[in-house]
Structure formats: C-alpha cells, structure tokens
XYZ file of C-alpha atoms in Angstrom:
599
model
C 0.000 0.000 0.000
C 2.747 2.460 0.975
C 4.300 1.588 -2.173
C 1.401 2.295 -4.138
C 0.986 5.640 -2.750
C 4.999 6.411 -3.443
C 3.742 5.437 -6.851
C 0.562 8.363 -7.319
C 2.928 10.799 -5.174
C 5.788 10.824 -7.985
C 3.244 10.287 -10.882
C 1.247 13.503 -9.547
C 4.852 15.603 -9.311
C 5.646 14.635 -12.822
C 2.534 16.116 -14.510
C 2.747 19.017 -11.885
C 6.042 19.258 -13.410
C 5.182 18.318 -17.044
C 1.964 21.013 -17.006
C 1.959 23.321 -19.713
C 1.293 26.327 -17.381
C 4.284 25.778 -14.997
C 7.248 25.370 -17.418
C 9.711 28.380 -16.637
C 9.038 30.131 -20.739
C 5.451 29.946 -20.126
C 6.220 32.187 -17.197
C 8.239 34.977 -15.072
C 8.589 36.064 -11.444
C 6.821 39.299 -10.465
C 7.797 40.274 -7.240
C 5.156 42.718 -5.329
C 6.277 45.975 -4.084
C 4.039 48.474 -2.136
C 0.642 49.290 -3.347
C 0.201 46.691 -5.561
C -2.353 44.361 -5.854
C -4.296 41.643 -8.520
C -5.644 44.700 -10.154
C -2.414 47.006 -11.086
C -0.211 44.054 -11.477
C -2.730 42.602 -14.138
C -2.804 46.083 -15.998
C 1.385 46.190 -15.869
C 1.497 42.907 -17.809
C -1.666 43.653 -20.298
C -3.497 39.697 -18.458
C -6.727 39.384 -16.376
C -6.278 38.707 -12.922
C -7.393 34.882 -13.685
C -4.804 34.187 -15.523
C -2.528 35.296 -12.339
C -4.452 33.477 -10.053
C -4.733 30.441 -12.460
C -0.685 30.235 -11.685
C -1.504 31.704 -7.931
C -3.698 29.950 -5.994
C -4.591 32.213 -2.866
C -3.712 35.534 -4.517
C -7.613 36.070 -4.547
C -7.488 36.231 -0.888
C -4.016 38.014 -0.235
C -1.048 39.393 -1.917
C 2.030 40.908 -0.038
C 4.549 43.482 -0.603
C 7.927 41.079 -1.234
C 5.689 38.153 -2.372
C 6.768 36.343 -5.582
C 3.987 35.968 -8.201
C 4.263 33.318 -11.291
C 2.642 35.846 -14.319
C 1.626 34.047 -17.513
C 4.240 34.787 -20.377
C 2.171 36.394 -23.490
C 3.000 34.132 -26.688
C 1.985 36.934 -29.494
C 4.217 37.600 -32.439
C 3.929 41.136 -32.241
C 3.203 42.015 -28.220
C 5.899 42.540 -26.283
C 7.328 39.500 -23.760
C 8.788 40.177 -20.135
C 11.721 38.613 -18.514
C 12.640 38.474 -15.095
C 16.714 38.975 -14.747
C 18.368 36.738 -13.009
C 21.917 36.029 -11.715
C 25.031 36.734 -13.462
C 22.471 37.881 -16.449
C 23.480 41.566 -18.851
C 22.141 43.173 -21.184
C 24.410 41.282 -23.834
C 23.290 38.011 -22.981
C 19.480 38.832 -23.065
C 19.955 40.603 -26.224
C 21.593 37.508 -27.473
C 18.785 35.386 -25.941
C 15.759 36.925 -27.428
C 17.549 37.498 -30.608
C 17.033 41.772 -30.549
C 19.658 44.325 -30.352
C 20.306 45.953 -26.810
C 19.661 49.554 -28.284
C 15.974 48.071 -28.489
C 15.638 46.862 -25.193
C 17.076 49.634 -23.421
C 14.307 51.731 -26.158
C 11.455 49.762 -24.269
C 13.249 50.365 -21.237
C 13.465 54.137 -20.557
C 16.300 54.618 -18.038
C 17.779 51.251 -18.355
C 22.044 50.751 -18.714
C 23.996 48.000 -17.884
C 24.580 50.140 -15.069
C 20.769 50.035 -13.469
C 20.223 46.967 -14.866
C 20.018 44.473 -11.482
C 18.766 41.108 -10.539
C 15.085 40.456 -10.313
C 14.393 43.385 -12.057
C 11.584 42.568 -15.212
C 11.879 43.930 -18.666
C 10.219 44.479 -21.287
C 11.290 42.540 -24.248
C 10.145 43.693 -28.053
C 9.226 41.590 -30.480
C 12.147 39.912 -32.510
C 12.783 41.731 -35.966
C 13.715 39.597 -38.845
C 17.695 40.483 -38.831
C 20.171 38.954 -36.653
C 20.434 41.689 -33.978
C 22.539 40.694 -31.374
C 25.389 40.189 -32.920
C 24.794 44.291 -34.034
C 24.753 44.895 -30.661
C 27.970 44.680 -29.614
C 29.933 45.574 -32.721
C 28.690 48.609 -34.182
C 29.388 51.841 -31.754
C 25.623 52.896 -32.889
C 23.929 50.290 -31.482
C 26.043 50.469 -27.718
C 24.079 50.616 -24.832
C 22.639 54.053 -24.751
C 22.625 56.649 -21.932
C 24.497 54.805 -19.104
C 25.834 56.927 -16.520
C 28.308 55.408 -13.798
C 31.607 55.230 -12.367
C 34.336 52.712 -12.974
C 36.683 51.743 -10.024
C 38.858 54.673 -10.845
C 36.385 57.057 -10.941
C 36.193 57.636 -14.804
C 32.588 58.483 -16.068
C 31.975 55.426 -18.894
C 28.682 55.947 -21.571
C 28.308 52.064 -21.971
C 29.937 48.506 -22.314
C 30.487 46.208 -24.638
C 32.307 42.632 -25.265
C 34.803 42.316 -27.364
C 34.207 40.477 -30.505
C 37.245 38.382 -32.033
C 39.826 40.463 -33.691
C 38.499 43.790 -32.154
C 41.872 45.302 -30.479
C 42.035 48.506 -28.412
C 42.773 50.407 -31.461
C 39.842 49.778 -33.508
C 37.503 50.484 -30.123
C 39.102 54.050 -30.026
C 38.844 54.640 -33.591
C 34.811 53.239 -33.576
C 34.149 55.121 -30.344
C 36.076 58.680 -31.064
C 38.158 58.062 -27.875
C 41.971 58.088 -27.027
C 43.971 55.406 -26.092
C 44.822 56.762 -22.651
C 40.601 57.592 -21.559
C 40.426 53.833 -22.681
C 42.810 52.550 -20.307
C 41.567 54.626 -17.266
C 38.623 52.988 -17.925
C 39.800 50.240 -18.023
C 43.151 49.601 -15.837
C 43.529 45.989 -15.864
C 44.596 46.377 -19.791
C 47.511 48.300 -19.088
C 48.980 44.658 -18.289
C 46.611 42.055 -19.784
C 45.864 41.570 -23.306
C 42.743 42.012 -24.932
C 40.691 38.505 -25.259
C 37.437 37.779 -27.553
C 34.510 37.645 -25.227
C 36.047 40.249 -22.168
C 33.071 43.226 -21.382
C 35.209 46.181 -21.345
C 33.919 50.433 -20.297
C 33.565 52.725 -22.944
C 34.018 56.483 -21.569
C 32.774 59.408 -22.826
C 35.164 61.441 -24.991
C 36.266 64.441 -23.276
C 33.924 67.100 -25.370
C 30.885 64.837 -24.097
C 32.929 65.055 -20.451
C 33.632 68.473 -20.507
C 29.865 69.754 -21.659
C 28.396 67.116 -18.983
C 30.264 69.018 -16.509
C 29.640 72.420 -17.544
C 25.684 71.303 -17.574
C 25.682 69.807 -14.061
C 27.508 73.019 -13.170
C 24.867 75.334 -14.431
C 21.968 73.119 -13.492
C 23.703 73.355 -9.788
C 24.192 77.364 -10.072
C 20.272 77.775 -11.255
C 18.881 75.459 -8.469
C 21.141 77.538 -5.681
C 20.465 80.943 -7.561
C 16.884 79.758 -7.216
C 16.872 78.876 -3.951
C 19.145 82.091 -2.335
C 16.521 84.360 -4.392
C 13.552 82.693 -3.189
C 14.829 82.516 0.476
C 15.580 86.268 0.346
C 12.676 87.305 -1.225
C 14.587 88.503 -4.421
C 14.079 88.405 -7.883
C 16.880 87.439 -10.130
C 18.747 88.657 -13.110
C 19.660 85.656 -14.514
C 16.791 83.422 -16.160
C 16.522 79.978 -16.984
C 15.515 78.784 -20.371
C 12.012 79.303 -21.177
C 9.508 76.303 -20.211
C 6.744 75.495 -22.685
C 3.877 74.278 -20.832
C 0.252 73.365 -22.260
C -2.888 72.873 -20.359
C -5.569 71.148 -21.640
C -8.641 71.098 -19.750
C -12.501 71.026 -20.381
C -12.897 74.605 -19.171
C -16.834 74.498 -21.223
C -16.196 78.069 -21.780
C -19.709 78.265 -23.688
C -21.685 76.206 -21.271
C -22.135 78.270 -18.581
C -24.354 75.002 -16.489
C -21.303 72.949 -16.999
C -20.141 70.837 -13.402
C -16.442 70.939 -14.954
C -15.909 74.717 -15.224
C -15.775 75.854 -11.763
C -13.417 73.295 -11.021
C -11.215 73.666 -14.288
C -11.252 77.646 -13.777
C -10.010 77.138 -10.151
C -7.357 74.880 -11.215
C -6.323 77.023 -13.847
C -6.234 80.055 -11.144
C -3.822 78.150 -9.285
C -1.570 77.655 -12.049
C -1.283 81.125 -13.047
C 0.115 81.522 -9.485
C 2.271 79.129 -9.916
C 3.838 80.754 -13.143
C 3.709 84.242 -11.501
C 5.561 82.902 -8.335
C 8.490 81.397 -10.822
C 8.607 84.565 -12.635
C 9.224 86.329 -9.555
C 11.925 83.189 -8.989
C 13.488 84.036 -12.669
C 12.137 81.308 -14.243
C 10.168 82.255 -17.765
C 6.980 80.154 -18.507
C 5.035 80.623 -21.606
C 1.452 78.955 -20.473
C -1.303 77.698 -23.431
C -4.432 77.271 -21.588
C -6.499 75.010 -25.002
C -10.480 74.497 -23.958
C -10.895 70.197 -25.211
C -14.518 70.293 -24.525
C -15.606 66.641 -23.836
C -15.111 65.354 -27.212
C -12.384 63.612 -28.897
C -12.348 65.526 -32.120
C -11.351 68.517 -30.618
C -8.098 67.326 -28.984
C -7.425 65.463 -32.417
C -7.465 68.975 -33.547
C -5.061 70.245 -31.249
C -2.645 67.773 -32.233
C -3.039 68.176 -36.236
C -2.852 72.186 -35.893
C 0.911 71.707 -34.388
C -0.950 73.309 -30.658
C 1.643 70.858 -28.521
C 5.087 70.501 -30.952
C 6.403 73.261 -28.572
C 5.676 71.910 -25.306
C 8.045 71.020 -22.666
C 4.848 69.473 -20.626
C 1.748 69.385 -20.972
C -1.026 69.261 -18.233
C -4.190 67.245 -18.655
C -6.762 66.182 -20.603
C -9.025 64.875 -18.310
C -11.166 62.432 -20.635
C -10.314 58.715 -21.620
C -10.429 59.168 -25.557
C -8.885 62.248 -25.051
C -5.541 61.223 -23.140
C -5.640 57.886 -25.163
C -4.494 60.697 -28.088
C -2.184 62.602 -26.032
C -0.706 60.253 -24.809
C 0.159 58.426 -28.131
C 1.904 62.002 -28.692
C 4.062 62.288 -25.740
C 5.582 59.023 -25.936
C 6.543 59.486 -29.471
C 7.717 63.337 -28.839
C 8.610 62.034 -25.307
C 7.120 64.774 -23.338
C 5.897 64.783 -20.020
C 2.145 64.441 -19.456
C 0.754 65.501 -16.231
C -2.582 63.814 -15.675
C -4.520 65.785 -12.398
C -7.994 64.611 -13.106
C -8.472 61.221 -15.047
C -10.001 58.422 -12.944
C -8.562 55.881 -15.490
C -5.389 54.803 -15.016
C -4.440 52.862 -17.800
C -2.295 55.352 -19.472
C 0.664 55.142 -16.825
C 0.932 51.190 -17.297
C 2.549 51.968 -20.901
C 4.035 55.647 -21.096
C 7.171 56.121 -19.632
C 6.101 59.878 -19.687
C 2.818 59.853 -17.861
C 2.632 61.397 -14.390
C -0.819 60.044 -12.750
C -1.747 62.549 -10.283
C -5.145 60.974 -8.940
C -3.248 58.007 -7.609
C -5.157 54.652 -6.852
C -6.118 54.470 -3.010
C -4.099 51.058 -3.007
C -0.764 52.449 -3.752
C -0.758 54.812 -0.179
C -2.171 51.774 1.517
C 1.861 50.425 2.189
C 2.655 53.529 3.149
C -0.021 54.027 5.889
C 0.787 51.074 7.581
C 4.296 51.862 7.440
C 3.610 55.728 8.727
C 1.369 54.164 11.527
C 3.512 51.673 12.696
C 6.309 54.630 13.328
C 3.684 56.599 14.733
C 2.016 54.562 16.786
C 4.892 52.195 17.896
C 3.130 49.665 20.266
C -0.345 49.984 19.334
C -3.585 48.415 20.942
C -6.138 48.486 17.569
C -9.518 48.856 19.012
C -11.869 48.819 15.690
C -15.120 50.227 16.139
C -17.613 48.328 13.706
C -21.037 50.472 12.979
C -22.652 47.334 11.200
C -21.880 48.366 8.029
C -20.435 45.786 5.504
C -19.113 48.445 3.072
C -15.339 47.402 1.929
C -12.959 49.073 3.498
C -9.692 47.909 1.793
C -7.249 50.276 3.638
C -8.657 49.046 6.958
C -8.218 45.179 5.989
C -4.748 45.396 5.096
C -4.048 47.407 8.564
C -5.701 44.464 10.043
C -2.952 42.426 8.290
C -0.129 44.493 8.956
C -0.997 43.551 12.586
C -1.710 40.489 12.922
C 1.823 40.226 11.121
C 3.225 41.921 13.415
C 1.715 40.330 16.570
C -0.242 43.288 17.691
C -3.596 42.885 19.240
C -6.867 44.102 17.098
C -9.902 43.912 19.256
C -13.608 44.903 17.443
C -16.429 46.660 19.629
C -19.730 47.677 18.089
C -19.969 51.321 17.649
C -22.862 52.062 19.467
C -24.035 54.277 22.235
C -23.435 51.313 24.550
C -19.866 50.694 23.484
C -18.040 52.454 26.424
C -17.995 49.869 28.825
C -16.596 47.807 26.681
C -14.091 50.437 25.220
C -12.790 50.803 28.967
C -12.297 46.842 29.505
C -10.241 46.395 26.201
C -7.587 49.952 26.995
C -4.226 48.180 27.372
C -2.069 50.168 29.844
C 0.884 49.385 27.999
C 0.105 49.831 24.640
C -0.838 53.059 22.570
C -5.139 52.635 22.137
C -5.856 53.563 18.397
C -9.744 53.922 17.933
C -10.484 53.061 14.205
C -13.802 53.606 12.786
C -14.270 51.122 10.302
C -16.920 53.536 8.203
C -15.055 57.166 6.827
C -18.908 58.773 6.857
C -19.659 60.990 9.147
C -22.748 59.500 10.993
C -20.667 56.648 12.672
C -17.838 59.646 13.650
C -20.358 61.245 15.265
C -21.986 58.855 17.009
C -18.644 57.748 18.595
C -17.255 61.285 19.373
C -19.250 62.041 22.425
C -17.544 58.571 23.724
C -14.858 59.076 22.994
C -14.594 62.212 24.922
C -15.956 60.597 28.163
C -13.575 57.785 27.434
C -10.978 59.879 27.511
C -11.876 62.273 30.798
C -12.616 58.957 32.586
C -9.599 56.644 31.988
C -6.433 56.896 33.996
C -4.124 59.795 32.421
C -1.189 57.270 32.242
C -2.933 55.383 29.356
C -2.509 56.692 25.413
C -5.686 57.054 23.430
C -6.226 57.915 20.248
C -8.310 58.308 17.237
C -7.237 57.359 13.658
C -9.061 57.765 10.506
C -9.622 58.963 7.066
C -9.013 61.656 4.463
C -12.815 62.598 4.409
C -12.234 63.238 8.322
C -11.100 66.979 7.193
C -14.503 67.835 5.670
C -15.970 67.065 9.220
C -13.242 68.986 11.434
C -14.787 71.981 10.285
C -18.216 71.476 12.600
C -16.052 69.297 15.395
C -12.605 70.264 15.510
C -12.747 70.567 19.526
C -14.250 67.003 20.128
C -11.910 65.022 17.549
C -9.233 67.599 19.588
C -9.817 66.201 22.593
C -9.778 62.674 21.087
C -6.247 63.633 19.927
C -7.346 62.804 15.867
C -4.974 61.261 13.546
C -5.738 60.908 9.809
C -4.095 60.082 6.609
C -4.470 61.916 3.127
C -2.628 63.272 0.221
C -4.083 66.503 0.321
C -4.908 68.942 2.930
C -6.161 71.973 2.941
C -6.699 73.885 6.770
C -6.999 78.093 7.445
C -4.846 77.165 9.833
C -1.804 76.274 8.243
C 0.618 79.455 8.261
C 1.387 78.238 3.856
C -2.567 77.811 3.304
C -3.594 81.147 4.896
C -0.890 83.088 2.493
C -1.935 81.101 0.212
C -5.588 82.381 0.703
C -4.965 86.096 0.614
C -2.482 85.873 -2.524
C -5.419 84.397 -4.241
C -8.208 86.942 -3.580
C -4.988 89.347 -4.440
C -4.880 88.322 -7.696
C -8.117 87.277 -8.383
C -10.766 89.409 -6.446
C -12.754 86.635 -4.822
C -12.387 83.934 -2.593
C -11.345 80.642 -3.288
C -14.227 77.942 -4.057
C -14.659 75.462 -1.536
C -14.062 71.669 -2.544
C -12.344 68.752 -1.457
C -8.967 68.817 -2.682
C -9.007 72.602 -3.220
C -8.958 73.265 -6.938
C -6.549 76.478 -6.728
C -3.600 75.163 -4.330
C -4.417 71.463 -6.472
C -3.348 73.568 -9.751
C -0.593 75.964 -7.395
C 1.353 72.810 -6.331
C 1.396 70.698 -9.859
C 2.255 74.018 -11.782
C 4.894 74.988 -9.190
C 6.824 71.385 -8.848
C 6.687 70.387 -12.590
C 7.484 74.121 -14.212
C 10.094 74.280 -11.528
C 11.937 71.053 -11.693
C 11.534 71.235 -16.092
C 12.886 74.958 -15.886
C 16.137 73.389 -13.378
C 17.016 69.830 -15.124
C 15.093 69.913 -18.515
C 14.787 66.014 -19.713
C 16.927 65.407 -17.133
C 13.719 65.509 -15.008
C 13.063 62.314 -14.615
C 16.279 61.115 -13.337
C 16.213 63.476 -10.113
C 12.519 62.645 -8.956
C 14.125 61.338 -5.297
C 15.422 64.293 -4.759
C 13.755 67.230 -6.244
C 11.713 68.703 -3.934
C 9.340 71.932 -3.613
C 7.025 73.969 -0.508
C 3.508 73.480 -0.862
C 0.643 74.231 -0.236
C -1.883 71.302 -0.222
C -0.290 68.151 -1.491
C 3.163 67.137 -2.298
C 4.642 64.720 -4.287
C 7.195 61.757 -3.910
C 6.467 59.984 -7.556
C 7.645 56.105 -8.207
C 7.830 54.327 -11.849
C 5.162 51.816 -12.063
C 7.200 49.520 -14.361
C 10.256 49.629 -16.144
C 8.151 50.595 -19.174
C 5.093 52.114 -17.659
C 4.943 55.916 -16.062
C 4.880 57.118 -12.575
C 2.534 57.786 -9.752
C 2.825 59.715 -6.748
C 3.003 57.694 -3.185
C 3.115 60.542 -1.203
C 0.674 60.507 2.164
C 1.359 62.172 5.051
C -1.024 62.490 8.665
C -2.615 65.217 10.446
C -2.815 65.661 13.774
C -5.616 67.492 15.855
C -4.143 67.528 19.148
C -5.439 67.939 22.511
C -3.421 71.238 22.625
C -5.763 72.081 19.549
C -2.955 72.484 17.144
C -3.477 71.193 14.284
C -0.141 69.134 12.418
C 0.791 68.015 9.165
C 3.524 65.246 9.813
C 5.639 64.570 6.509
C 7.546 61.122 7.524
C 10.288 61.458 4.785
C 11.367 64.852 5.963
C-alpha cells in the first residue's frame, strides 16, 4: 500500500512538473512591491487577474509586498514578452537570448544601462525583428548601450559597455568610439597589463567634449537650483533666467456652457496655475502657459494635435477624458514629453508611457505607506476597531488588520454604538498606545462615537494613550467638530490637505483673492492650491534639469501648499505615480499638524 501511494505521489509531481502552465518560458517572477495588488499588477502585464491566479492559488485572498507571483508569459508575435533577470544575467546576454539588439531593449526600457540593470528586475522585451540583432549589438558603436551613466573603479565616467568580438583590439575600439587610447585605459586599468581577449566586457568612456559639456551642464543646473533657492529665500528676484519652459494645459474649461459641473473646477485649477507661473517669474524662471479648452469630445483634442498646438511643449497638463488622453498620450511618448494627468479616474495610461505622471493616484498604492507611517507613529499599538454594522469594503482598513496580525499586535472589534463604552474601557491596554479606528469614513458613525470618545478619555487613567485614527474625508468634518476630535487627539491620513490654519494655506488664501478678487471655491482637494502645487513642482523642476527631469525625482523637492509629491515608476516601461501621504494631527493642545515622515 505504501508503495502504491509512493507510486501516485511521484506520478502527480511529474505532470505538476510536465503542465503546460508551470514550465519556466510559459512564465516569469513578479515580485510585489508596495501598493500593488491583482488589479495594477494585471494592468502592468496587459493579463486578467485569472490568468494570475490560475498560476496563484490564494492571490484572490491576499497578496504581499515582497511576495513572488508566477505571471503568464504572453505568446503573441507582435506584443511585447517580459523577462525576469536573473543572476550573473546583462544586457548582452538577453539581447543575445531573445535574438534583438540591446539599443531596443534599453528603447522599451526608458532609463535602463547595464549600469541600473540588477537582478530580479523585469523587462520588457520587443518583439524579434527579422535580422540577426545581437550580434549588431555589440559591434557597431551605434547600437552600444545608450545613456548609461556610472563610475568605474577609478572614478572615470563610462557611456556604456560592450564585449569584445574576435579580432576587435584597443585600437579599432578608439577609432569606432572617437576616444583616445589613454581615456580607454583609465577605464579600463587591468589592460595596461593584460591583453585584450574575444569575449572580455570592457567600459567605454565618454570622450572628453561629451565630459567636458556634462560638466559644464551639471555646473549650471547646480548654479540655477542655488540661484533659485538664495533668491527665493531672500525674497529677491533674479537677473539671470533659466531657459524658457513650454507648458500646455488642456482642460474642459466648457467656456460656452455656462451650467457645466467641470468649469468651476477647471477655472479654479487654472487660477492656481497662473500663481504658480507668476511665483516662478518672480523666482526668474520664464513660462510661456497655453491654456487650449478640449470640450468633452475627442475631435477637438485630435485637432489640437493636427494644428501643431503641442510641438512646442516642454509638458503638458491634462486632458481629463479617456479618448482624449488615449491621443495625447500616443503624442508624448513618441515626442517624449511629459504628461501631467490631475484629473483622469482611469489609469491605464501610466501602465505603458514612460512619460505619464498620474496625479489621482489609486487608493491602493498609499495603503503600504499608511501602515508603514502608523507603525512609526504609533509604535506599540492596541487596535480597538469600532464596527457600525456596516459591511461596506474598506480595503485600507483590511490590510491594517494584516499588517498587525503580522506583526503580533492585538486588534480587538467593539460595536460602535451608544453602549460601546464599557466595553471600550475593559479592552484599553495600559501598555500599549489605544488607536480607535472607525471602520466607516462617513460621518454618521464619527459622530456617534465622538461624544464617547470624549468621556472615554476624561474617565480613563491619564497614564494610558488614546487615540483616534481615521480617514481623508475626516477633514470635511473637522470643520463642525474640531474641539471634540481635539480632545480625542485625531490622527488621519491623506494626500491633500487643505486647513486656514496652516501658516502656507492662509498666504496662500490672501495671494489668491490678491490676484483674483474673490475667494477661493470650496471643494475637497481645493482646486486652486491642487493647480498651485502641480504648476509649481513640474514648471520648476523642467525649468532646473530639462529632460533630465526624470532622473532626479528622489530628490527634487518643492514647498507646498496642499499636497506634495514623492512619484515612483510603475514599471520599467510604464509611467509614474505619486506615493506621497502624510497624517494630520488634531491635538489635545488644539494644534493642528501636518507630519511629513520622509522629511
């Protein structure tokens, strides 16, 4: 008998192993990082979130940051494959493996060298052309890897690699690559006593013009940003001015339809971006502003495009409507210009441009780093969920409830009712921070629990920590009950936030009736500081690094004024979207704080 079930044990591992949909080409490794779940992963790869939970059993239920994911390898001709690097792996040896030339993978790559390129990262891999690519890859200087930007051991800036075919000497490198004998060898030491060999990977560095005007550009870039910076910190305006920056805003302002739900909100936005332009004029930076009314209809934007409206632009903000950005979009990636998208609900766009900016960012993607804020915040906390009876989804509280049962700390769930004190006071844990978490963001339930709150908190001993922790809606409300969620020492996260009683909102506030003669409308985000803050960071960091942009996201930073902005690329082929949530804190000293946790 025991024999017999050896026997259906290893015939069962050989078809497990002999299946169609587990054999390594028919799939790669996606490893999760923060915010990401069935949904976004499915869009990155262009599958359904079946077919990843065909190959995943259980991702239905759960999927963690770090996890390892088997995703379904597409098998078209002409769509795009993906390939998970793995040890020991360059971009030679993949270019030689998939039969394309590295020039084209880096293409469908922005940003990739041999210098980013690192283990476990997934690429995009074109189609295979008809010509024997690879082979073009390493021996013509025009198809080098393009745009690397490192150090070697010595400290000599290198533009690429490549290996040495047979009868390539150090010669006929120089000659191909416009380079001197000497740059060659600092870049490459070990030659001065080795040979040469067929097969060796050896630095190219940049010639010395390409060194020299690198340098001179940093150098400028660096004197702007400081210029900028000593100006704006002394109140000054400066002589000098940066190159001009193009920017073109496309937005349904319904400038004939007077009943139109968009135009307040578009005009607003628009209001805050003219600020933003004034401000950088008074900064020295020039910015030449096309405000274009789309209207809700395709044609209109396809109009745009054919009259020549955007062949200037060094970014351009908006549209807001699917058929609409599914154009602009197609332009920017092939003019590769930034496109700024405040207002779409749709995120498909930033799965496949490299270019796309997604400002309305998917809840998911701040969930990670909630749970990380409130784990720094909170420390030791005692989660005390109060449950109204509602069985609305709440995905941000679910995934907290993870996090701590992870984590091994204690979630306990009271009804939230008028009769819920007695058993809020049983479950306080002396030696634990008490977080109070509503699991409904509406108001009624908030209400309801307030008033207990604040006896809760009169009544307990003063030695134990309570608190209350909640949601971005949670502003709207502090307007009528700022003193009881006070008292109750509030906590909530957001993206945005807008308070009179923020010293940068209330200047804010007065530069805009300045300017404008009336007050600002009231809306949740704020429509003027919403178009102050994107106007102001992008017009800023374009007029300081140019294309260059891109590459000094982590550490470009500017002041605002309602939301800020800490952007991460989606994919190595897709676009970015911004992470960045902060908290705010009513206290019980009635301040009211907006914590930043990477500051």
């Amino acid at each position: 008998m025991a024999r017999k079930r050896t026997i259906l044990f290893l015939a069962a591992m050989m078809a497990l192993i002999q299946s169609p949909a587990l054999h390594a080409q028919d799939f790669f490794i996606h490893t999760v990082t923060k915010g990401q779940g069935l949904y976004s992963i499915s869009r990155i790869y262009g599958i359904s979130e079946d077919e990843i939970i065909r190959l995943n059993p259980g991702a239905e239920k759960v999927i963690k940051t770090g996890q390892e994911l088997r995703i379904p390898q597409k098998k078209g001709q002409q769509e795009n494959s993906f390939h998970t690097v793995g040890q020991g792996e360059t971009l030679y040896s993949l270019s030689k493996k998939y039969r394309v030339s590295i020039k084209e993978i880096c293409d469908i790559n922005p940003g990739l060298s041999s210098e980013t390129l690192k283990t476990g990262m997934i690429l995009a891999i074109p189609p295979v052309t008809d010509h024997d690519t690879a082979e073009e890859a390493v021996s013509a200087p025009a198809q080098a890897e393009p745009q690397a930007s490192a150090q070697t051991g010595n400290g000599s800036a290198y533009k690429t690699r490549i290996v040495v075919m047979k009868r390539v000497t150090i010669y006929r490198i120089c000659n191909d690559f416009d380079i001197n004998e000497e740059d060659f060898l600092n870049a490459n030491p070990q030659y001065r006593h080795t040979r040469l060999q067929a097969g060796d990977t050896v630095n190219i560095p940049y010639t010395r013009k390409e060194r020299e005007a690198m340098k001179q550009s940093q150098v400028d870039r660096n004197r702007a940003e400081s210029q900028l910076l000593r100006d704006a910190a002394n109140g000054r305006k400066t002589v000098s001015r940066p190159n001009t920056v193009n920017a073109v805003m496309l937005l349904p302002l319904s400038l004939d339809d007077s009943l139109s739900a968009d135009r307040p909100k578009m005009t607003e936005f628009t209001r805050g971006m003219l600020m933003a332009v004034s401000k950088l004029k008074d900064e020295g930076i020039s910015v030449n502003l096309k405000v274009l009314d789309t209207g809700t209809g395709d044609q209109t934007v396809s109009s745009i495009i054919d009259r020549g409206d955007l062949d200037e632009a060094d970014v351009v903000f908006g549209p807001k409507y699917n058929g609409q950005i599914e154009q602009v979009a197609k332009w920017s990636t092939q003019h590769e210009v930034p496109l700024v998208l405040p207002f779409n609900s749709d995120d498909r766009p930033v799965y496949n441009n490299p270019y796309v900016y997604q400002l309305n960012t998917p809840q998911s993607y701040f969930h990670q780093e909630i749970y990380d804020h409130f784990v720094q915040q909170f420390r030791n906390p005692n989660i005390i969920i109060l449950d109204d009876g509602d069985m609305k989804s709440n995905e941000m509280l679910d995934g907290l409830k993870r996090m701590a049962r992870d984590m091994n700390f204690p979630v306990i769930t009271i009804p939230a009712d008028t009769a819920a004190r007695s058993m809020i006071m049983e479950s306080l844990d002396p030696e634990r921070h008490n977080v109070f978490i509503i699991n409904n963001p509406d108001e009624g339930p908030l209400i309801t629990m307030l008033p207990i709150l604040q006896i809760v908190n009169r009544t307990k001993d003063e030695n134990i920590r309570t608190s209350l922790f909640g949601y971005p809606e949670y502003q709207i409300y502090a307007s009528k009950r700022l003193d009881e969620m006070s008292e109750c020492d509030t906590w909530f996260y957001s993206w945005f936030f807008t308070n009179n009683t923020l010293r940068e909102s209330v200047k804010f506030g007065l530069d805009f009736i300045k300017s404008f003669n009336r007050q600002m409308m009231v809306s949740y985000p704020s429509y003027a500081p919403y178009g102050y803050d994107s106007g102001y960071y992008f017009l800023r960091g374009i007029a300081i690094y140019g294309r260059d942009f891109s590459r000094h996201l982590t550490d470009f930073r500017t002041k605002s004024v309602q939301m800020e902005f800490k952007f991460q690329r989606i994919s190595q082929w897709g676009g970015y979207i911004n992470h960045k949530v902060f908290f705010v804190h009513f206290s019980p000293e009635y301040k009211v704080e907006k914590i930043d946790f990477d500051k």
